mmCIF file of C-alpha atoms in Angstrom:
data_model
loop_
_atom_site.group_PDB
_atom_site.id
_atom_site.type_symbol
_atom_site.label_atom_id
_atom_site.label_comp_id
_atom_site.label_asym_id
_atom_site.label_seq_id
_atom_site.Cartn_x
_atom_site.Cartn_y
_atom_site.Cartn_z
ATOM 1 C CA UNK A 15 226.606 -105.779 -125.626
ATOM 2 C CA UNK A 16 230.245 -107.176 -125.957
ATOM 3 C CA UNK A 17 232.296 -106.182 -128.670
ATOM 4 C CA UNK A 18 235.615 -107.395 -129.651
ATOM 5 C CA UNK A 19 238.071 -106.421 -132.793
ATOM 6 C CA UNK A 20 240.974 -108.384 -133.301
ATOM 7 C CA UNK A 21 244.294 -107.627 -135.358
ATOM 8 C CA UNK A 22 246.016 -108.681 -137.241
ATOM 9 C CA UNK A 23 243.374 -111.225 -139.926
ATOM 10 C CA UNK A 24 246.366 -112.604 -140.796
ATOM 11 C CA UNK A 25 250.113 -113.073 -139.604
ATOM 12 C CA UNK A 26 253.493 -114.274 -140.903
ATOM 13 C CA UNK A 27 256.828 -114.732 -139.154
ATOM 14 C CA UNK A 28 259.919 -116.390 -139.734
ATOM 15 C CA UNK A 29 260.178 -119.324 -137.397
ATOM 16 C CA UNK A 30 262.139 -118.269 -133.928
ATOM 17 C CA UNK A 31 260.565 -115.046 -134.276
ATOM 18 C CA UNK A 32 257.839 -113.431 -131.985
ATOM 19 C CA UNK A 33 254.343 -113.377 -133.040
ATOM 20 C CA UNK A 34 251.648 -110.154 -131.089
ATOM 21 C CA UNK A 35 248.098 -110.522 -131.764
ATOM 22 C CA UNK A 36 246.291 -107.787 -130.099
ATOM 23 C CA UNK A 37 242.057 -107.516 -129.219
ATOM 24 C CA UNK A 38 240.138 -104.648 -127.963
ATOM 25 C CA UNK A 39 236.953 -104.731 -126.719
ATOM 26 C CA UNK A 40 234.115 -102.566 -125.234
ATOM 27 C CA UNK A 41 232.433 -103.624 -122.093
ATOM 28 C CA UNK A 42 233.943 -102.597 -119.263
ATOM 29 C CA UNK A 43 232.431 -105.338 -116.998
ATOM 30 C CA UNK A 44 234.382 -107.784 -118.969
ATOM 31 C CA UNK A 45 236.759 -109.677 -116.427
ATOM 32 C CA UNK A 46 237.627 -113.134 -118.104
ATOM 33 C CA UNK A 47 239.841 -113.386 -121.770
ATOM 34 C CA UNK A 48 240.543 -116.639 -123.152
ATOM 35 C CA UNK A 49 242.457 -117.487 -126.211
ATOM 36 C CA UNK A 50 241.742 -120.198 -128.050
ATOM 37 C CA UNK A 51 243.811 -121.968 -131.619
ATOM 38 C CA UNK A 52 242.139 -123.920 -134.160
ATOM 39 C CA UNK A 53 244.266 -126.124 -136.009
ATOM 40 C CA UNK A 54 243.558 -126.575 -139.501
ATOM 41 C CA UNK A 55 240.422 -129.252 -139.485
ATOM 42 C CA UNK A 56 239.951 -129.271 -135.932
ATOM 43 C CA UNK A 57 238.216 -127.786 -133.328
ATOM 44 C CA UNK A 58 239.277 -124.672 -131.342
ATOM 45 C CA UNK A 59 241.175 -125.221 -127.928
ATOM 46 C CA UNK A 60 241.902 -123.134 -125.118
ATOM 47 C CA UNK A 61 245.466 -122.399 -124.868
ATOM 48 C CA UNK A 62 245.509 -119.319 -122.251
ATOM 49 C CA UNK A 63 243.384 -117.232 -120.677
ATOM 50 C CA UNK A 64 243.595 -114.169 -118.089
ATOM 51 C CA UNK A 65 241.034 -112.670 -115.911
ATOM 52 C CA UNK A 66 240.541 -108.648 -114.932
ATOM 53 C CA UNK A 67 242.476 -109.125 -111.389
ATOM 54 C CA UNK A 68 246.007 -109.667 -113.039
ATOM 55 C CA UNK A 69 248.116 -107.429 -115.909
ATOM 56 C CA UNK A 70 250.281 -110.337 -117.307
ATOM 57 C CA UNK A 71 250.042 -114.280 -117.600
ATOM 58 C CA UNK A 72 252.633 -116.503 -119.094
ATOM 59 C CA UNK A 73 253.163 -120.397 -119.669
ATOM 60 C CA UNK A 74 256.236 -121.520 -121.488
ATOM 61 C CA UNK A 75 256.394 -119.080 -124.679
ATOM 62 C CA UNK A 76 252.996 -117.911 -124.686
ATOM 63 C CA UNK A 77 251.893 -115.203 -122.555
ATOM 64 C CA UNK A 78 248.374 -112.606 -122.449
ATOM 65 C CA UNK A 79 248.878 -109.272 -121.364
ATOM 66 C CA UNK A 80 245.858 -107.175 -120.134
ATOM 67 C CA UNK A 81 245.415 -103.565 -119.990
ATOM 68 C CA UNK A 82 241.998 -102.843 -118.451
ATOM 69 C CA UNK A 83 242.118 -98.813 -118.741
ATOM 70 C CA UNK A 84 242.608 -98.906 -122.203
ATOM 71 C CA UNK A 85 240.493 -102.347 -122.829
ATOM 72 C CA UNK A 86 242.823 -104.378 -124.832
ATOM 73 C CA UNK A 87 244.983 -107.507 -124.454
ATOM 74 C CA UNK A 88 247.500 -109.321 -126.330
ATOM 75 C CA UNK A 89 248.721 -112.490 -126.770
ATOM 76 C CA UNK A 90 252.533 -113.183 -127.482
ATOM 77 C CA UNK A 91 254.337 -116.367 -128.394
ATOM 78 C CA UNK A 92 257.909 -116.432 -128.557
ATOM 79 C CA UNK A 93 260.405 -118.930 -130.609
ATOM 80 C CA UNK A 94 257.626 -119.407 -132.893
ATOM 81 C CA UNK A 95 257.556 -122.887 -134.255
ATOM 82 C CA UNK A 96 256.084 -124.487 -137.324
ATOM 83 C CA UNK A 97 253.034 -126.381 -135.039
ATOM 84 C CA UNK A 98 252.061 -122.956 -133.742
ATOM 85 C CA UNK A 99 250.589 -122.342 -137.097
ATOM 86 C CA UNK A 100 246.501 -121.952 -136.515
ATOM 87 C CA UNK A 101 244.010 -119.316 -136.546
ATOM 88 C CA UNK A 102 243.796 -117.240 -132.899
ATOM 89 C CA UNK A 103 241.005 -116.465 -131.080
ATOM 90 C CA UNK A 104 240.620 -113.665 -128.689
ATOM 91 C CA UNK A 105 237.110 -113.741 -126.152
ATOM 92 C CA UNK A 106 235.946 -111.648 -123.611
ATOM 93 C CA UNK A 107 232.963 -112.170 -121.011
ATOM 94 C CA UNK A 108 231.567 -110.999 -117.833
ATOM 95 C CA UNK A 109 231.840 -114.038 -116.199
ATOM 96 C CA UNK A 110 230.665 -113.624 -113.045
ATOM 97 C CA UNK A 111 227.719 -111.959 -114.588
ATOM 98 C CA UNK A 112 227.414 -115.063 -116.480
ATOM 99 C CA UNK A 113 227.359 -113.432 -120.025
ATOM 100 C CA UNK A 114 228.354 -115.122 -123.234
ATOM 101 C CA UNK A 115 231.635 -115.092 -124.583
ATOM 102 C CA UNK A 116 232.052 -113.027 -127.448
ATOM 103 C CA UNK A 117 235.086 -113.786 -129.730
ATOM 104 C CA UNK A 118 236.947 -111.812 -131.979
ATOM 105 C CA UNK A 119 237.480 -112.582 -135.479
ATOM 106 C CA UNK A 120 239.997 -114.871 -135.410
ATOM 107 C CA UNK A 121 243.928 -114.098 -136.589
ATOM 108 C CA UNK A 122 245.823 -116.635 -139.170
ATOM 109 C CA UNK A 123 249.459 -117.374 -138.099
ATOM 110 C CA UNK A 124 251.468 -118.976 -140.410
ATOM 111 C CA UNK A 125 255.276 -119.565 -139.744
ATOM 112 C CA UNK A 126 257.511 -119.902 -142.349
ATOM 113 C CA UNK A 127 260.186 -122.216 -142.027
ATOM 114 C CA UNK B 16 231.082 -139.397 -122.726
ATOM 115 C CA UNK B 17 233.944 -136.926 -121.663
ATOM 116 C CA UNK B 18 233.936 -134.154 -123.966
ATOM 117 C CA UNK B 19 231.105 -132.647 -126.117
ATOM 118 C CA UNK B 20 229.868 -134.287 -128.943
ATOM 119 C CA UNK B 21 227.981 -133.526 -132.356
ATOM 120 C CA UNK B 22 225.749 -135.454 -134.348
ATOM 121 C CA UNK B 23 225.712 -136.061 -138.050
ATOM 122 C CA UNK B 24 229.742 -135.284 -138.605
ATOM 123 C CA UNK B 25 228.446 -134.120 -142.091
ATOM 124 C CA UNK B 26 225.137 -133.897 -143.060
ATOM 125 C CA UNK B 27 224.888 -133.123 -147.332
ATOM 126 C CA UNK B 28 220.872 -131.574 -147.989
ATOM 127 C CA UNK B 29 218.935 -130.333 -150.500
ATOM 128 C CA UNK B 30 218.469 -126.447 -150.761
ATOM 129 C CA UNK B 31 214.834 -126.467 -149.128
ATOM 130 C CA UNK B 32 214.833 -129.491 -146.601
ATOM 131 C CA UNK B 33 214.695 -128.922 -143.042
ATOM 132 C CA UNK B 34 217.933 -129.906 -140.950
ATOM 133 C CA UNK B 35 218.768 -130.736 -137.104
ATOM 134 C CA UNK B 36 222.055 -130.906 -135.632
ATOM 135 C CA UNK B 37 222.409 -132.240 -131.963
ATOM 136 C CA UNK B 38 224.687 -131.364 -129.509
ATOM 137 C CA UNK B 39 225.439 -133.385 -126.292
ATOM 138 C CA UNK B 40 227.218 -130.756 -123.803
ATOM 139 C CA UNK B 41 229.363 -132.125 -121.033
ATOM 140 C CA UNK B 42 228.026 -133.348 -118.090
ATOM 141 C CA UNK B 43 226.562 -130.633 -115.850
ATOM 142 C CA UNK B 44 227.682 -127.728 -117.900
ATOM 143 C CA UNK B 45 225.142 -125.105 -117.644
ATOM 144 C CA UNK B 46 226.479 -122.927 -120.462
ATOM 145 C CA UNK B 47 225.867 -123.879 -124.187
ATOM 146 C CA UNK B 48 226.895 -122.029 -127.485
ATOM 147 C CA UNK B 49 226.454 -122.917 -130.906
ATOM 148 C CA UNK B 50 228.415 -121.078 -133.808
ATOM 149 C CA UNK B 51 228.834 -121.287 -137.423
ATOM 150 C CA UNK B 52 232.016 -121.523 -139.206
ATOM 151 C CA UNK B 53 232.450 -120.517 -142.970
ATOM 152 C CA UNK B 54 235.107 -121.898 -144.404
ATOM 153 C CA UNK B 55 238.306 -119.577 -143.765
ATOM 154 C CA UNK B 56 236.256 -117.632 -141.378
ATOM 155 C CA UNK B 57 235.842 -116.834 -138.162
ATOM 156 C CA UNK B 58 233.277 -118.020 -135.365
ATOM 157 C CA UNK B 59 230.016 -116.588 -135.666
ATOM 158 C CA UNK B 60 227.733 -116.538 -132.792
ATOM 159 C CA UNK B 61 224.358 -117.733 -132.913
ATOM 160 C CA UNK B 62 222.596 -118.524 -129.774
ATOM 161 C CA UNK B 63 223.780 -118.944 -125.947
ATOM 162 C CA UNK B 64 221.656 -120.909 -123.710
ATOM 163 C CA UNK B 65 222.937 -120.435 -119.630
ATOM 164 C CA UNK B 66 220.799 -122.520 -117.189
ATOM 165 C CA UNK B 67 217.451 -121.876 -116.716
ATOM 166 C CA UNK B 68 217.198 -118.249 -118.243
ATOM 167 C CA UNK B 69 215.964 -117.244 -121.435
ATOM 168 C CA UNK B 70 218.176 -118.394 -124.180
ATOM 169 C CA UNK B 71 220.352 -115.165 -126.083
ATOM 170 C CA UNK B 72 219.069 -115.502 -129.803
ATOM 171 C CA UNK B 73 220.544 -112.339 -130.739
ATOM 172 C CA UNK B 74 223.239 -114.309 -133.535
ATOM 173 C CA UNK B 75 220.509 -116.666 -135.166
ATOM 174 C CA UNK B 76 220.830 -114.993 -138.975
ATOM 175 C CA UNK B 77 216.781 -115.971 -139.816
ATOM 176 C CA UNK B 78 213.636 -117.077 -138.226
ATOM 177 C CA UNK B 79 214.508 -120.352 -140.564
ATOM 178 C CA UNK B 80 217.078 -121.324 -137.679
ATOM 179 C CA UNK B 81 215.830 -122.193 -133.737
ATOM 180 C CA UNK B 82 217.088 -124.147 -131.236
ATOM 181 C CA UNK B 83 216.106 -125.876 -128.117
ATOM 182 C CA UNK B 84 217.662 -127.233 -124.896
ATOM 183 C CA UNK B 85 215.742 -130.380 -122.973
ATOM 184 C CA UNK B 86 215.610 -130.257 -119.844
ATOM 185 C CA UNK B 87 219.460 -128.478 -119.504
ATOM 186 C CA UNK B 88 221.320 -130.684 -121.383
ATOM 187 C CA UNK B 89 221.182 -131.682 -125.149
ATOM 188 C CA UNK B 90 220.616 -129.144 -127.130
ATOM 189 C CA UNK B 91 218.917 -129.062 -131.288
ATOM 190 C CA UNK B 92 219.493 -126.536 -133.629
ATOM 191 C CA UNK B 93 217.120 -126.646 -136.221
ATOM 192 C CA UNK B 94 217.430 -124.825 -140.015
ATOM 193 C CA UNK B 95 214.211 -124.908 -141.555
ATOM 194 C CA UNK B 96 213.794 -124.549 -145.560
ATOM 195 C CA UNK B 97 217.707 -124.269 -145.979
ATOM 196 C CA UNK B 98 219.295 -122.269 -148.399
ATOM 197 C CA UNK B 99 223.165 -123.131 -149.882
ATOM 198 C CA UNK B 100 224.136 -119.975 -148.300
ATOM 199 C CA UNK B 101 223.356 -122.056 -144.895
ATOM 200 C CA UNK B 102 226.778 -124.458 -145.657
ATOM 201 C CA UNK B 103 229.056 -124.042 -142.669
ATOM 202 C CA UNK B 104 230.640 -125.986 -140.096
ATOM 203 C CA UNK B 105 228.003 -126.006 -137.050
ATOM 204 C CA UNK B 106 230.032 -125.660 -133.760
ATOM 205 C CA UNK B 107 228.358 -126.577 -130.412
ATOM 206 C CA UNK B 108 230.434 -125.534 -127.022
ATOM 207 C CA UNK B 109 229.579 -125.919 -123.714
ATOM 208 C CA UNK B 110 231.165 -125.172 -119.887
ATOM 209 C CA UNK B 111 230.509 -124.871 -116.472
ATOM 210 C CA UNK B 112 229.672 -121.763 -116.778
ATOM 211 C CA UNK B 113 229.611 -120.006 -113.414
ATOM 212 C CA UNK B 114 232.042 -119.897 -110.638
ATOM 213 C CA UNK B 115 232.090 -121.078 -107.102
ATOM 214 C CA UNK B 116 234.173 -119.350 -104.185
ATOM 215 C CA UNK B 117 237.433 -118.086 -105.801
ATOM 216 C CA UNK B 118 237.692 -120.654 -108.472
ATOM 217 C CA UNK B 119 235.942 -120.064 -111.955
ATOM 218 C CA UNK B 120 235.320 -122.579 -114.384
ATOM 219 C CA UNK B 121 235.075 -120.844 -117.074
ATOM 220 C CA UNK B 122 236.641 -122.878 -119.924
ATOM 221 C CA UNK B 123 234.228 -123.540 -123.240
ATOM 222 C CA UNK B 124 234.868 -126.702 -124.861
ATOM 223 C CA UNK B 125 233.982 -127.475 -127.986
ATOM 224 C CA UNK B 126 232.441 -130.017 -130.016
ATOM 225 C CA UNK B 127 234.065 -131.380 -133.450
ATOM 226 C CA UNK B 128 231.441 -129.563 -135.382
ATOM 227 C CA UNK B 129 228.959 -130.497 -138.248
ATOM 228 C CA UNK B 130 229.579 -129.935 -141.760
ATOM 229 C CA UNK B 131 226.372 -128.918 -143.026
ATOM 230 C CA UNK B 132 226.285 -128.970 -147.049
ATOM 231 C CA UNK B 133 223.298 -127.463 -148.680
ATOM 232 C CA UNK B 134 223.086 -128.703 -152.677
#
């Protein structure tokens, strides 16, 4: 089945920097990625997601590449601000193969004033 | 109601006693997760139910934990005898699950959990 590692657990930038988190994972017939944040208390929310038929996505200062050779994908956000602090989720599925999603283990961004 | 939605918000137990947690998917979604959440942690899988086939178990920890799906929609996740170790935030999600023509609607929405507390 599906396996996905995510890096880093944990993250800290300087607010107005740039913040990577970066996934792997190991099925090849994987063809949709979502990202989701979970606020502190709440429940987890899709913010972005890609599927297998494009490289690159990007709304406003987040953006997900994809590299499907070497099965990983990354999510950046740029100008970091202090309400993009969360923990990040990284998923990957077969979608049309209707498969579960399989997250990775979550990343904690914090950005420091 | 529009999104999905979990019943008890928090449900304290004795170490032992038998729990259910219910989760009311949206609408037509054929797709249905439930997770637990440690505190700090990440999301651990437990069991995916998608339409009519046979449900993926493969994250329930225990035989103590099962759940069901009626007839495609609300789903019960039962921990039998539960242990303190059991204490987690229950997560249900749930989405369309399958595409149709170029469009996929793929997006899993979740619930706003279940604290489970085992004393």
């Amino acid at each position: 089945g599906e396996n996905v590692e995510q890096h880093p657990s944990t993250l800290s930038v300087q607010e107005g920097d740039s913040a990577v988190i970066k996934c792997t994972y190991s099925d090849s017939a994987s063809n949709y990625f979502p990202w989701y944040k979970q606020e502190l208390g709440k429940r987890p929310q899709l913010i972005i997601d890609i599927r297998s038929n494009v490289g690159e996505k990007k709304d406003q200062r987040i953006a997900v590449t994809l590299n499907k050779t070497a099965k990983h994908f990354s999510l950046h956000i740029t100008e970091t601000q202090p309400e993009d602090s969360a923990v990040y989720f990284c998923a990957a599925s077969n979608i049309q193969g209707a498969q579960k999603l399989v997250f990775g283990q979550g990343t904690r961004l914090t950005i420091n004033p | 109601g529009a999104g999905v939605s979990q019943s008890p918000s928090n449900k304290v137990t004795e170490k032992g006693k038998d729990v259910e947690l219910r989760c009311d998917p949206i609408s037509g979604h054929t797709a249905l997760y439930w997770y637990r959440q440690s505190l700090g942690q990440g999301l651990e899988f437990l069991i995916y139910f998608q339409g009519n086939s046979a449900p993926d178990k493969s994250g329930l920890p225990s035989d103590r934990f099962s759940a069901e799906r009626t007839g495609g929609s609300v789903s019960t996740l039962t921990i039998q005898r539960t242990q303190q170790e059991d204490s987690a935030v229950y997560l249900c999600a749930s989405s369309l699950g399958r595409s149709r023509g170029f469009k996929w609607y793929t997006e899993a929405f979740f619930g706003q959990g279940t604290r489970l507390t085992v004393v």
